[in-house]
mmCIF file of C-alpha atoms and ligand atoms in Angstrom:
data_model
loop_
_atom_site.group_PDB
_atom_site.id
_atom_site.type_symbol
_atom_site.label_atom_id
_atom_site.label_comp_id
_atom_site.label_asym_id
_atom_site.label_seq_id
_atom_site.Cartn_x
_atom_site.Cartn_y
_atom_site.Cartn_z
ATOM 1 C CA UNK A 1 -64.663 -52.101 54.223
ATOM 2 C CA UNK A 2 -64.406 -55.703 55.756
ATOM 3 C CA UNK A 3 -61.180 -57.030 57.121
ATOM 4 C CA UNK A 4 -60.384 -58.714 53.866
ATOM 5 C CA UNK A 5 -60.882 -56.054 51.946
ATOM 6 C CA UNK A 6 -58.243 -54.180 53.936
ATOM 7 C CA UNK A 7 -56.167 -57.071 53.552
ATOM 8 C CA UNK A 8 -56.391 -57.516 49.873
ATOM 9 C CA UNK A 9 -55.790 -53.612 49.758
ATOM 10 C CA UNK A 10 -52.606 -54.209 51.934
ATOM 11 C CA UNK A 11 -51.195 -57.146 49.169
ATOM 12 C CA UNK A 12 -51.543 -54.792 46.640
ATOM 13 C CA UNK A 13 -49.667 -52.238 48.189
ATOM 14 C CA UNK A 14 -46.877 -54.382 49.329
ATOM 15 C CA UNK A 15 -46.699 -55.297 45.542
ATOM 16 C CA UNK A 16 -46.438 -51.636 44.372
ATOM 17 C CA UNK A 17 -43.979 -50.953 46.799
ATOM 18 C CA UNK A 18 -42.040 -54.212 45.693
ATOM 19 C CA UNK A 19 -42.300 -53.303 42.304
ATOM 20 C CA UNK A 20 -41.301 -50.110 42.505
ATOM 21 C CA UNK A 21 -38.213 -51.434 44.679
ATOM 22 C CA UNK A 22 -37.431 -53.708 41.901
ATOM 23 C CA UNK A 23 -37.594 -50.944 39.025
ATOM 24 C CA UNK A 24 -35.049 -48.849 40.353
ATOM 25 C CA UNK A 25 -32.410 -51.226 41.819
ATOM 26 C CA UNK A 26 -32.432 -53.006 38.480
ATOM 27 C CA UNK A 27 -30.966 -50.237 36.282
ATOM 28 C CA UNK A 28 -28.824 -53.847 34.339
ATOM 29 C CA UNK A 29 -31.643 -55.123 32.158
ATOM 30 C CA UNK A 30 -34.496 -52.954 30.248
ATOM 31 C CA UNK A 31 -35.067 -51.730 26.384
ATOM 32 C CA UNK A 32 -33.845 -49.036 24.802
ATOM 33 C CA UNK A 33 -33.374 -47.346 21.235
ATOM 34 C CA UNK A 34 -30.154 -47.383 19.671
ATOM 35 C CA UNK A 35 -28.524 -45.143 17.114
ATOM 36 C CA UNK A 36 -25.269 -45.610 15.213
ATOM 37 C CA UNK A 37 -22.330 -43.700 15.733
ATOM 38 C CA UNK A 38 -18.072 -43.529 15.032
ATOM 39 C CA UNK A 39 -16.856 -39.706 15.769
ATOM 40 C CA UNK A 40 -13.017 -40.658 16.001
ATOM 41 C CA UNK A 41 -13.204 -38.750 19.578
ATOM 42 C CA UNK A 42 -11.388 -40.431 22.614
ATOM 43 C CA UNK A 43 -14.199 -42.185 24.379
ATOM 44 C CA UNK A 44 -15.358 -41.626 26.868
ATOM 45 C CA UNK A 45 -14.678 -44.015 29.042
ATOM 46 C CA UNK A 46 -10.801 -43.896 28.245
ATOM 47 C CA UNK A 47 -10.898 -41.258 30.980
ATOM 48 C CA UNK A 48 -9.618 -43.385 34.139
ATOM 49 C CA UNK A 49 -11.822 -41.619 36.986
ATOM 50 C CA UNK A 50 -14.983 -42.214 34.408
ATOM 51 C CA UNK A 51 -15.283 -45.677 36.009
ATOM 52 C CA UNK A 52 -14.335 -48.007 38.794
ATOM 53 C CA UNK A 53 -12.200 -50.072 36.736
ATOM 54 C CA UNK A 54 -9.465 -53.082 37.928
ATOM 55 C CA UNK A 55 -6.619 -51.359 35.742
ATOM 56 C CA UNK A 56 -6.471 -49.168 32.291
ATOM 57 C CA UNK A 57 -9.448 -47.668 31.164
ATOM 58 C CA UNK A 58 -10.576 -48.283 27.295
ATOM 59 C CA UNK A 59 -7.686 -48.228 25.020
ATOM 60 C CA UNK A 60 -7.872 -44.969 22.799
ATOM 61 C CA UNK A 61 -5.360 -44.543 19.950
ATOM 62 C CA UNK A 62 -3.389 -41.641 18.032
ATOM 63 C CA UNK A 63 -3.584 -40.328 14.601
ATOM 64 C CA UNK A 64 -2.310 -43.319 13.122
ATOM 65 C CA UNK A 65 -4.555 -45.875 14.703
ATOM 66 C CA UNK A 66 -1.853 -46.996 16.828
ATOM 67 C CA UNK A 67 -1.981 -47.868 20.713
ATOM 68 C CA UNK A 68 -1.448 -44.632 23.332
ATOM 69 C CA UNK A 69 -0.332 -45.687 26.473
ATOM 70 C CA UNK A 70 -1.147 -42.061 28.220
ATOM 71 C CA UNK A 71 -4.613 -41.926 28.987
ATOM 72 C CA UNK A 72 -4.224 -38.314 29.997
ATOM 73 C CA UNK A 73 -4.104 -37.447 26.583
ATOM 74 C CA UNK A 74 -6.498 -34.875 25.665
ATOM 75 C CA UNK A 75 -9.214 -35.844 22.893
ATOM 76 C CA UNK A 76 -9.059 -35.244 19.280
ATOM 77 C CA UNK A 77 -11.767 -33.700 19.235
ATOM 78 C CA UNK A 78 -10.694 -30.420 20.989
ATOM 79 C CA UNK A 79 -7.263 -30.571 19.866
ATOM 80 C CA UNK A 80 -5.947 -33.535 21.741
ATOM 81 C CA UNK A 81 -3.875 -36.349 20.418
ATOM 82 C CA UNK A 82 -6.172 -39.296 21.287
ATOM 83 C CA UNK A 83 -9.146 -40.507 19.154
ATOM 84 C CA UNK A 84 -10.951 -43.919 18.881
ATOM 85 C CA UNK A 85 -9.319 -47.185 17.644
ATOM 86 C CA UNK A 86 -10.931 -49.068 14.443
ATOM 87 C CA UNK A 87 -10.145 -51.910 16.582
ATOM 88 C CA UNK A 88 -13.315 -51.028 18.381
ATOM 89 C CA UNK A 89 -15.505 -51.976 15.495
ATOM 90 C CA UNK A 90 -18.195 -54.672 15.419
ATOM 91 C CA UNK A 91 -17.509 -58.318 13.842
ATOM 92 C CA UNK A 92 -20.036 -61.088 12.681
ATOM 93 C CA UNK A 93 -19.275 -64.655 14.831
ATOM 94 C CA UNK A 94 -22.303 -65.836 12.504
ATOM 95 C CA UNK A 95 -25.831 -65.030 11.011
ATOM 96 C CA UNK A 96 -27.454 -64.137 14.526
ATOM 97 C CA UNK A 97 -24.645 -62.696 16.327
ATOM 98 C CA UNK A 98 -21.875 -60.402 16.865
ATOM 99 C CA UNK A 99 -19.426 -58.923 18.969
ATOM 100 C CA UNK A 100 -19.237 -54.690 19.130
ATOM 101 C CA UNK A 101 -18.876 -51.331 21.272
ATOM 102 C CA UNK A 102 -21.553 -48.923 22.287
ATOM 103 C CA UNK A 103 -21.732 -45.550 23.761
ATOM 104 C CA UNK A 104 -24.515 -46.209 26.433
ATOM 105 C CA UNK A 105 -26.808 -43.817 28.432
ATOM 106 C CA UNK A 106 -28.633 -45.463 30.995
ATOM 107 C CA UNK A 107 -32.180 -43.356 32.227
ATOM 108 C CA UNK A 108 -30.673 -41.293 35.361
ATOM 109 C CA UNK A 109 -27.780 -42.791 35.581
ATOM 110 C CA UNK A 110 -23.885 -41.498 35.145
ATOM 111 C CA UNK A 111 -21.291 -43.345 33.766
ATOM 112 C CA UNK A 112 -19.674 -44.646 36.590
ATOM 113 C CA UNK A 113 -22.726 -47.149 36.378
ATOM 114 C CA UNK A 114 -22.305 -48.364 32.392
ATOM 115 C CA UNK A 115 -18.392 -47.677 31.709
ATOM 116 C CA UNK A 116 -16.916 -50.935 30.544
ATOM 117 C CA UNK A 117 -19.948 -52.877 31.219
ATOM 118 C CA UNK A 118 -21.165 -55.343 28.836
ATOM 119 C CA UNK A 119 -24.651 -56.096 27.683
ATOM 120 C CA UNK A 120 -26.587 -58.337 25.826
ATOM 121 C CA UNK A 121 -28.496 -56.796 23.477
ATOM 122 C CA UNK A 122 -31.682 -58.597 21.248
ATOM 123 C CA UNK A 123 -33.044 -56.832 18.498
ATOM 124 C CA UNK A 124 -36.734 -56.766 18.863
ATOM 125 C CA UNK A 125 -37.409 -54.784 15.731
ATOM 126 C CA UNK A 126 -36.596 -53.986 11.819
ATOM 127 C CA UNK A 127 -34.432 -56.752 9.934
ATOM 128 C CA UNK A 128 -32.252 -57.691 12.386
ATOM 129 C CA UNK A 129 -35.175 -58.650 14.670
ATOM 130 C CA UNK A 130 -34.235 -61.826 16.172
ATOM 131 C CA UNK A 131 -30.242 -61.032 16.556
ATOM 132 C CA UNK A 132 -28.467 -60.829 19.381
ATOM 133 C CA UNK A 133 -25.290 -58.884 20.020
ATOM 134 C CA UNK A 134 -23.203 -58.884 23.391
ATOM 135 C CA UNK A 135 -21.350 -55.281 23.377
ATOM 136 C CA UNK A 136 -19.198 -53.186 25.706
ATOM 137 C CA UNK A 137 -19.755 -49.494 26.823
ATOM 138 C CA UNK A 138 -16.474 -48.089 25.652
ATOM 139 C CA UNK A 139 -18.624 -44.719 25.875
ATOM 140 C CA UNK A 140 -21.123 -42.693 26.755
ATOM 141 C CA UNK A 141 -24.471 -41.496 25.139
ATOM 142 C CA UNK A 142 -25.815 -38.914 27.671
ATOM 143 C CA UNK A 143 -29.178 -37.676 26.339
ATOM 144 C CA UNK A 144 -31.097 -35.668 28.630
ATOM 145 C CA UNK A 145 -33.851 -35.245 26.231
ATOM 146 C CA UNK A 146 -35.387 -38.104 26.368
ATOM 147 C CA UNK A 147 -36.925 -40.358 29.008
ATOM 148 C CA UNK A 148 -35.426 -44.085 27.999
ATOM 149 C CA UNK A 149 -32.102 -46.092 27.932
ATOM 150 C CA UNK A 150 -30.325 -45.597 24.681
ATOM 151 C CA UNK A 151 -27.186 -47.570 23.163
ATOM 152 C CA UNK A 152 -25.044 -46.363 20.141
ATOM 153 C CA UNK A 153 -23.367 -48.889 18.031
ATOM 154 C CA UNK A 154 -19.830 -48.076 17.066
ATOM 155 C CA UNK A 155 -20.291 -48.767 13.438
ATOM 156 C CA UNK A 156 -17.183 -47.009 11.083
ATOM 157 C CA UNK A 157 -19.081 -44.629 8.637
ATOM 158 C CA UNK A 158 -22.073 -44.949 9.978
ATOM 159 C CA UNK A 159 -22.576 -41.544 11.173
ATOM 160 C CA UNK A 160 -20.934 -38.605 10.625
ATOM 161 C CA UNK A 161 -18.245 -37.409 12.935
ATOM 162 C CA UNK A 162 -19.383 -34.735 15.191
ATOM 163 C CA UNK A 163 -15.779 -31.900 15.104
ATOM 164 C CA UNK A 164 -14.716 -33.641 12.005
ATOM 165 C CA UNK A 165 -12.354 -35.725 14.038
ATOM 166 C CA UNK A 166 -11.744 -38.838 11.542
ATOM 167 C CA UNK A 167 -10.758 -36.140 9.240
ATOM 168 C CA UNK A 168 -7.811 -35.110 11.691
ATOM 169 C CA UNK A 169 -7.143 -39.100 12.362
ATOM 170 C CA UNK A 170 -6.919 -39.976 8.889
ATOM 171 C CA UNK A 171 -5.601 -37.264 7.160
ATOM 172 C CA UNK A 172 -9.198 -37.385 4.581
ATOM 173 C CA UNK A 173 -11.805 -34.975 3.834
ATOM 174 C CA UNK A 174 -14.719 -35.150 5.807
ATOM 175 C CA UNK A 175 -17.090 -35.898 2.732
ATOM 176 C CA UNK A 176 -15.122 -39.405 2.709
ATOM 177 C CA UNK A 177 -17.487 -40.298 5.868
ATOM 178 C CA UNK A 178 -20.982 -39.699 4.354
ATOM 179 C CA UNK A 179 -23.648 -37.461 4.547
ATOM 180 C CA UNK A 180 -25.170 -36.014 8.260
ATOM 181 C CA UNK A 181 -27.078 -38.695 10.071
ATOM 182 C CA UNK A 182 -26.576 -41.470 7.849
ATOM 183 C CA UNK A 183 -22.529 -42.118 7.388
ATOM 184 C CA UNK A 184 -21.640 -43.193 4.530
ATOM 185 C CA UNK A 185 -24.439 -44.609 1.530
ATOM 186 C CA UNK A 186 -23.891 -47.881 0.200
ATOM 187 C CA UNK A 187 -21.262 -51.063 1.015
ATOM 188 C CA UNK A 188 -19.002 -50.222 -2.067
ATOM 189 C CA UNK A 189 -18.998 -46.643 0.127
ATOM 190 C CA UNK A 190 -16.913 -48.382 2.573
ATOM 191 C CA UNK A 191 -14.040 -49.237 0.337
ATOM 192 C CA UNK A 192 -13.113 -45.214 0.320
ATOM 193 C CA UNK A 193 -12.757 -45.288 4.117
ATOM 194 C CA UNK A 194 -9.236 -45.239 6.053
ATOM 195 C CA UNK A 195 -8.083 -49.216 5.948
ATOM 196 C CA UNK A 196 -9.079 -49.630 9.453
ATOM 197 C CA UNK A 197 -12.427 -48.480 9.283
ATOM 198 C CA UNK A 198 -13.618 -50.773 5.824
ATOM 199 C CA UNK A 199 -14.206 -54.121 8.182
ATOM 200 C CA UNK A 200 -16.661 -52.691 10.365
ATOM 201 C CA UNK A 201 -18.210 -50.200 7.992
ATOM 202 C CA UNK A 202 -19.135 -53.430 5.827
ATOM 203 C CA UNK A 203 -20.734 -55.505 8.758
ATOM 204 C CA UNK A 204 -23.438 -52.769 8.237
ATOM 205 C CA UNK A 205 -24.171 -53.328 5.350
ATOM 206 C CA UNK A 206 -23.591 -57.552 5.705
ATOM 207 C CA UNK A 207 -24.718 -58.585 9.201
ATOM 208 C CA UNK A 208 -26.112 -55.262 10.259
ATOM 209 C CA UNK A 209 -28.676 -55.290 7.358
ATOM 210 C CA UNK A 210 -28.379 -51.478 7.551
ATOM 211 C CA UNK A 211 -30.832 -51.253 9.987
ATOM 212 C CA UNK A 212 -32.208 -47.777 11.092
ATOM 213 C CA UNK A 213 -31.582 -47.117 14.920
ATOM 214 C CA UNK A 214 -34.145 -50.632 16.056
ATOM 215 C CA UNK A 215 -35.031 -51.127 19.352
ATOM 216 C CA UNK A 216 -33.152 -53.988 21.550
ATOM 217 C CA UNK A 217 -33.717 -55.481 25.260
ATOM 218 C CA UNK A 218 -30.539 -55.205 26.845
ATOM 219 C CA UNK A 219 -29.190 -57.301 30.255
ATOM 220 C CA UNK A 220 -25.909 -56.889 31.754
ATOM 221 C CA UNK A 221 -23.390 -59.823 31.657
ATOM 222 C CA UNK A 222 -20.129 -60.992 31.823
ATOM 223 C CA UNK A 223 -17.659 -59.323 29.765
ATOM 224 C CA UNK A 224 -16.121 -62.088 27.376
ATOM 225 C CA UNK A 225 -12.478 -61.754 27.026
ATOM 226 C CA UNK A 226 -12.919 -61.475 22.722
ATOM 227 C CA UNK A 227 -14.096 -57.834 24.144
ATOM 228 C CA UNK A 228 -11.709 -57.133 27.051
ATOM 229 C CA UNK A 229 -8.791 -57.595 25.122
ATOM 230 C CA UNK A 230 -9.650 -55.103 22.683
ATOM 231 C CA UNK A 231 -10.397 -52.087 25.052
ATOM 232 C CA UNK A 232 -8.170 -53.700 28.230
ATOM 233 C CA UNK A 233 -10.874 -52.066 30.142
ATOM 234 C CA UNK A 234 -12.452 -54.537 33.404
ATOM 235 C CA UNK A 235 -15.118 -52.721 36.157
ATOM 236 C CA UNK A 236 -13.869 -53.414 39.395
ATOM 237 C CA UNK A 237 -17.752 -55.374 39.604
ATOM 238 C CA UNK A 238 -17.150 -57.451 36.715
ATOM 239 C CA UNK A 239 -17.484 -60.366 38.885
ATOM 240 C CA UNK A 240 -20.342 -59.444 41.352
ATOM 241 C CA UNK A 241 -22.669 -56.833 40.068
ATOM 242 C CA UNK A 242 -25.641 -58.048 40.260
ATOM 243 C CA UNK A 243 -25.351 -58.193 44.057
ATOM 244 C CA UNK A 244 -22.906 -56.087 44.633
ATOM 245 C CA UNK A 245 -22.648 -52.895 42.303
ATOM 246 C CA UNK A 246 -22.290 -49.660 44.905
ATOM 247 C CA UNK A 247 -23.004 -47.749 41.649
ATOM 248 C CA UNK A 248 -26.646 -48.922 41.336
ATOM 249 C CA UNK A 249 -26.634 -49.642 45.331
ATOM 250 C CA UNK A 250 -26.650 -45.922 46.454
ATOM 251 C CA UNK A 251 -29.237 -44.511 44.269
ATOM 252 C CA UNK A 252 -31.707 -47.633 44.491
ATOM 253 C CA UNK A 253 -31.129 -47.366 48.133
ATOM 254 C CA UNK A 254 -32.228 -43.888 48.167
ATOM 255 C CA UNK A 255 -34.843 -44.241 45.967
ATOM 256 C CA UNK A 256 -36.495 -46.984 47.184
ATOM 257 C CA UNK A 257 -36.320 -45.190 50.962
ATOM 258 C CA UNK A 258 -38.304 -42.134 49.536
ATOM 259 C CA UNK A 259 -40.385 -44.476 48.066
ATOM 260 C CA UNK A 260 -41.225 -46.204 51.002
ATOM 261 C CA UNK A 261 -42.003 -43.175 52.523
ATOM 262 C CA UNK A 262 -43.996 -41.915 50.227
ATOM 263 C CA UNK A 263 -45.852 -45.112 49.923
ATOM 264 C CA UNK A 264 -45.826 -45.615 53.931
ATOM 265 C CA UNK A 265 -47.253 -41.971 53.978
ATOM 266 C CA UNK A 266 -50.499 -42.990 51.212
ATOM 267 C CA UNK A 267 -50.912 -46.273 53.007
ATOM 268 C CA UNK A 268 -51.910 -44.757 56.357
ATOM 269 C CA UNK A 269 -53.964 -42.188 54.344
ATOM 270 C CA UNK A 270 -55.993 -44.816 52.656
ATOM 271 C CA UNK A 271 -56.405 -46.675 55.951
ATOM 272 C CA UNK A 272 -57.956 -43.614 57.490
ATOM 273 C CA UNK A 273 -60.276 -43.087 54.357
ATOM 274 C CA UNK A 274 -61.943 -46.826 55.575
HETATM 275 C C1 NAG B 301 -26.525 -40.069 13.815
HETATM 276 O O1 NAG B 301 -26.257 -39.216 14.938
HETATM 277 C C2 NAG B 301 -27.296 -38.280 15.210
HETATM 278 C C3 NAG B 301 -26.810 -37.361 16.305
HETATM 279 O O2 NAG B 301 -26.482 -38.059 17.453
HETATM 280 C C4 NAG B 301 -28.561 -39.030 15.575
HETATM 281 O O3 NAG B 301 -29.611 -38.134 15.823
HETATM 282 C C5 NAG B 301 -28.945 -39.976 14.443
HETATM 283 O O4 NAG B 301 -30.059 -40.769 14.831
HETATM 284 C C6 NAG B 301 -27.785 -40.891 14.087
HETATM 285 N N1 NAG B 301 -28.133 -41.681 12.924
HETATM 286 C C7 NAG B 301 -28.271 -43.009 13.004
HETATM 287 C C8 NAG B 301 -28.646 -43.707 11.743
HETATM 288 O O5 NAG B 301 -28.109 -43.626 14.027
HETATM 289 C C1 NAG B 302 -23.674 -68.105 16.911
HETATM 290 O O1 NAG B 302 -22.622 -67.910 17.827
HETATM 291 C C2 NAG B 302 -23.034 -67.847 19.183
HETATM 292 C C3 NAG B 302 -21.815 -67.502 20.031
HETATM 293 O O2 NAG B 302 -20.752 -68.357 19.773
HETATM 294 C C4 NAG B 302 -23.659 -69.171 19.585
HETATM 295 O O3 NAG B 302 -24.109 -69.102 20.917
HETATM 296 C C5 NAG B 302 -24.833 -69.465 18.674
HETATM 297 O O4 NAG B 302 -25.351 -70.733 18.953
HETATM 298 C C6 NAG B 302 -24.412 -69.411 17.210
HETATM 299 N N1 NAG B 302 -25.594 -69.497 16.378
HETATM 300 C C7 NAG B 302 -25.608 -70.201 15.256
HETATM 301 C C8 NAG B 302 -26.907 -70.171 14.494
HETATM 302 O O5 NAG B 302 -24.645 -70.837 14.864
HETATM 303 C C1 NAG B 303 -32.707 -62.559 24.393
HETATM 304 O O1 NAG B 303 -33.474 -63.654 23.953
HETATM 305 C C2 NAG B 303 -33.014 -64.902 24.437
HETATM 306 C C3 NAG B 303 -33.827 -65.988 23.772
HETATM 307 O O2 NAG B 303 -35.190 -65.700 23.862
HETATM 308 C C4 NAG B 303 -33.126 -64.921 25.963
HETATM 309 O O3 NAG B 303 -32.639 -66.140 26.462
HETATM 310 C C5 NAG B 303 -32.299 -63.765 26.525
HETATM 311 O O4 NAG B 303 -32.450 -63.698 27.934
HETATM 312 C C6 NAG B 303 -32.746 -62.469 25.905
HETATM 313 N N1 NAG B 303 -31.829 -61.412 26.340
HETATM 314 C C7 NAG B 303 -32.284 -60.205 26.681
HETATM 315 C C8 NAG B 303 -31.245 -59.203 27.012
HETATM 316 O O5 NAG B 303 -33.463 -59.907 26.722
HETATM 317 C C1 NAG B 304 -7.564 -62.755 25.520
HETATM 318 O O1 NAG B 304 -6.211 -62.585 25.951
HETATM 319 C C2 NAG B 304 -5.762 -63.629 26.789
HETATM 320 C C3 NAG B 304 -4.380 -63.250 27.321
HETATM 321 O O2 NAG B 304 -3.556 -62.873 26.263
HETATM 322 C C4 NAG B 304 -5.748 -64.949 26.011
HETATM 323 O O3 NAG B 304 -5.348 -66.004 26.845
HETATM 324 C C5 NAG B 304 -7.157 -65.216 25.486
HETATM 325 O O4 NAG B 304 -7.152 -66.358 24.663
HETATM 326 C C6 NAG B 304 -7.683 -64.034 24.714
HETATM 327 N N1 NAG B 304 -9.071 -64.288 24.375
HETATM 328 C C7 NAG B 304 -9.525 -64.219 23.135
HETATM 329 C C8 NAG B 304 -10.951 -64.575 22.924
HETATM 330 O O5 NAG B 304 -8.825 -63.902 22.200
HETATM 331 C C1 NAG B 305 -26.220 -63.049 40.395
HETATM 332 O O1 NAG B 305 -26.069 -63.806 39.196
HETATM 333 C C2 NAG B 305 -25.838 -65.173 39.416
HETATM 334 C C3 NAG B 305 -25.525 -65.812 38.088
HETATM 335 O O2 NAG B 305 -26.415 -65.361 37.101
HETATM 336 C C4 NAG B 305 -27.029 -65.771 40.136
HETATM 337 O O3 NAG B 305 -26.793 -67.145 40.390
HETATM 338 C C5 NAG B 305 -27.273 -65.038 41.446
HETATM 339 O O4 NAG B 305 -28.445 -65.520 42.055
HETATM 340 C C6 NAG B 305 -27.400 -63.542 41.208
HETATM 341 N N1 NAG B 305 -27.481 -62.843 42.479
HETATM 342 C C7 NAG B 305 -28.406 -61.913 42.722
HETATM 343 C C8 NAG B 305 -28.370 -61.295 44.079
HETATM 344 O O5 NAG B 305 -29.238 -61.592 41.908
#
């Protein structure tokens, strides 16, 4: 092979090894599926070592939807005192967008990377293609099982709870949530929910368009203060994490070294093979 042959062959390598570089230090943008979820469980992210965050983690409430200020409190759903707060809930600013929570799971990641984070989110399929939403990770949606990013939507009856949690919250039956997978049926459903819940159990119906678990592209930006002042939860990064994040830093670092090496190491492989 020629000189510029090797040369071109070099370019392309240096543009594998970029890209590769690229793909793992940018763990803030991508696509993912969603689901919908609202389990009444403490989130997770109301644990204050779950995150580096400035002050409180996410706000989690007791049985009567009210405020805790201990965020040692054990979760509702194994017996503690603390569940969600309806507060959390998703709300229409107008036809294309709206303000909500999510329980994220970002593809090899922990939650010391997504905790409090927030993220715009486009719909790129089903009816509410064309939507935008900008959420914050109040939670977490580990899923080992698959090999993608995935976001859950806190939407009131919109799933059923997992330990039967809302039940405990609310002092209801379980049936009052809906059926396994789906949450409750229809809008006029919602009006049999807890008060708290009936807002954001309609914007599913309204806004939502009852869409079944579409796909979004999802970047990380700024939290907006309509979302911090509902959870009280701010990342220490808030400010600087596209530049900055030590969360994303370590592992990209790490993984972009083996890369290298692994790339260095077929580079001088193929050079001998010319
Ligand atoms: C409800 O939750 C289950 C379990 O996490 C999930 O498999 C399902 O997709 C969810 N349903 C919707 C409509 O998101
Ligand atoms: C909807 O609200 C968002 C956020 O305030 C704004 O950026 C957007 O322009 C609005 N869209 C319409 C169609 O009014
Ligand atoms: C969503 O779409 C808008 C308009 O095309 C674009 O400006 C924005 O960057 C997109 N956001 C994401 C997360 O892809
Ligand atoms: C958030 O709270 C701060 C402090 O109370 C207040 O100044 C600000 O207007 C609030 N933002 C929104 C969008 O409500
Ligand atoms: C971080 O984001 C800001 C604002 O979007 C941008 O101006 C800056 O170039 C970004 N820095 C890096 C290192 O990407």
């Amino acid at each position: 092979m020629d000189l510029i042959g090797r040369g071109n062959a070099l370019k392309s390598l240096a543009l594998v090894l970029a890209a590769s570089r690229w793909a793992t230090a940018d763990s803030l943008s991508g696509s993912a599926r969603t689901e919908r979820y609202w389990d009444c469980c403490k989130p997770s992210c109301s644990w204050s070592d779950h995150g580096r965050f400035m002050g409180d983690p996410v706000e989690s409430c007791g049985i009567d939807d009210a405020p805790l200020t201990d965020f040692t409190a054990g979760t509702g759903c194994n017996g503690g005192s603390a569940y969600s707060c309806a507060t959390q809930s998703p709300w229409a600013v107008n036809d294309t967008f709206s303000y909500g929570f999510v329980g994220v799971y970002i593809d090899r990641r922990t939650e010391d990377h997504w905790c409090c984070s927030c993220y715009h989110l486009n719909f790129t399929e089903g009816p509410v293609a064309g939507k935008t939403m900008i959420v914050q990770a109040h939670n977490s949606a580990y899923d080992t099982d698959i090999d993608d990013n995935k976001f859950t939507i806190a939407v009131p009856g919109g799933n059923t709870s997992f330990a039967g949690a809302c039940s405990d919250q609310y002092g209801v039956p379980e049936s009052t949530f809906g059926v396994e997978n789906q949450g409750v049926r229809t809008r006029d459903d919602c009006q049999n929910l807890p008060e708290p819940m009936i807002g954001g159990c309609m914007w599913r119906f309204d806004w939502y368009e009852n869409a079944e678990n579409p796909r979004v592209d999802f970047k990380r930006v700024s939290c907006p203060s309509e979302l911090i002042n509902i959870t009280g939860c701010i990342r220490r990064d808030e400010n600087d994490f596209n530049s900055t994040s030590s969360a994303s830093l370590t592992r990209s670092t790490s993984h972009s070294l083996v890369a290298s090496l692994f790339m260095g190491g077929a580079l001088a492989i193929f050079l001998q093979l010319l």
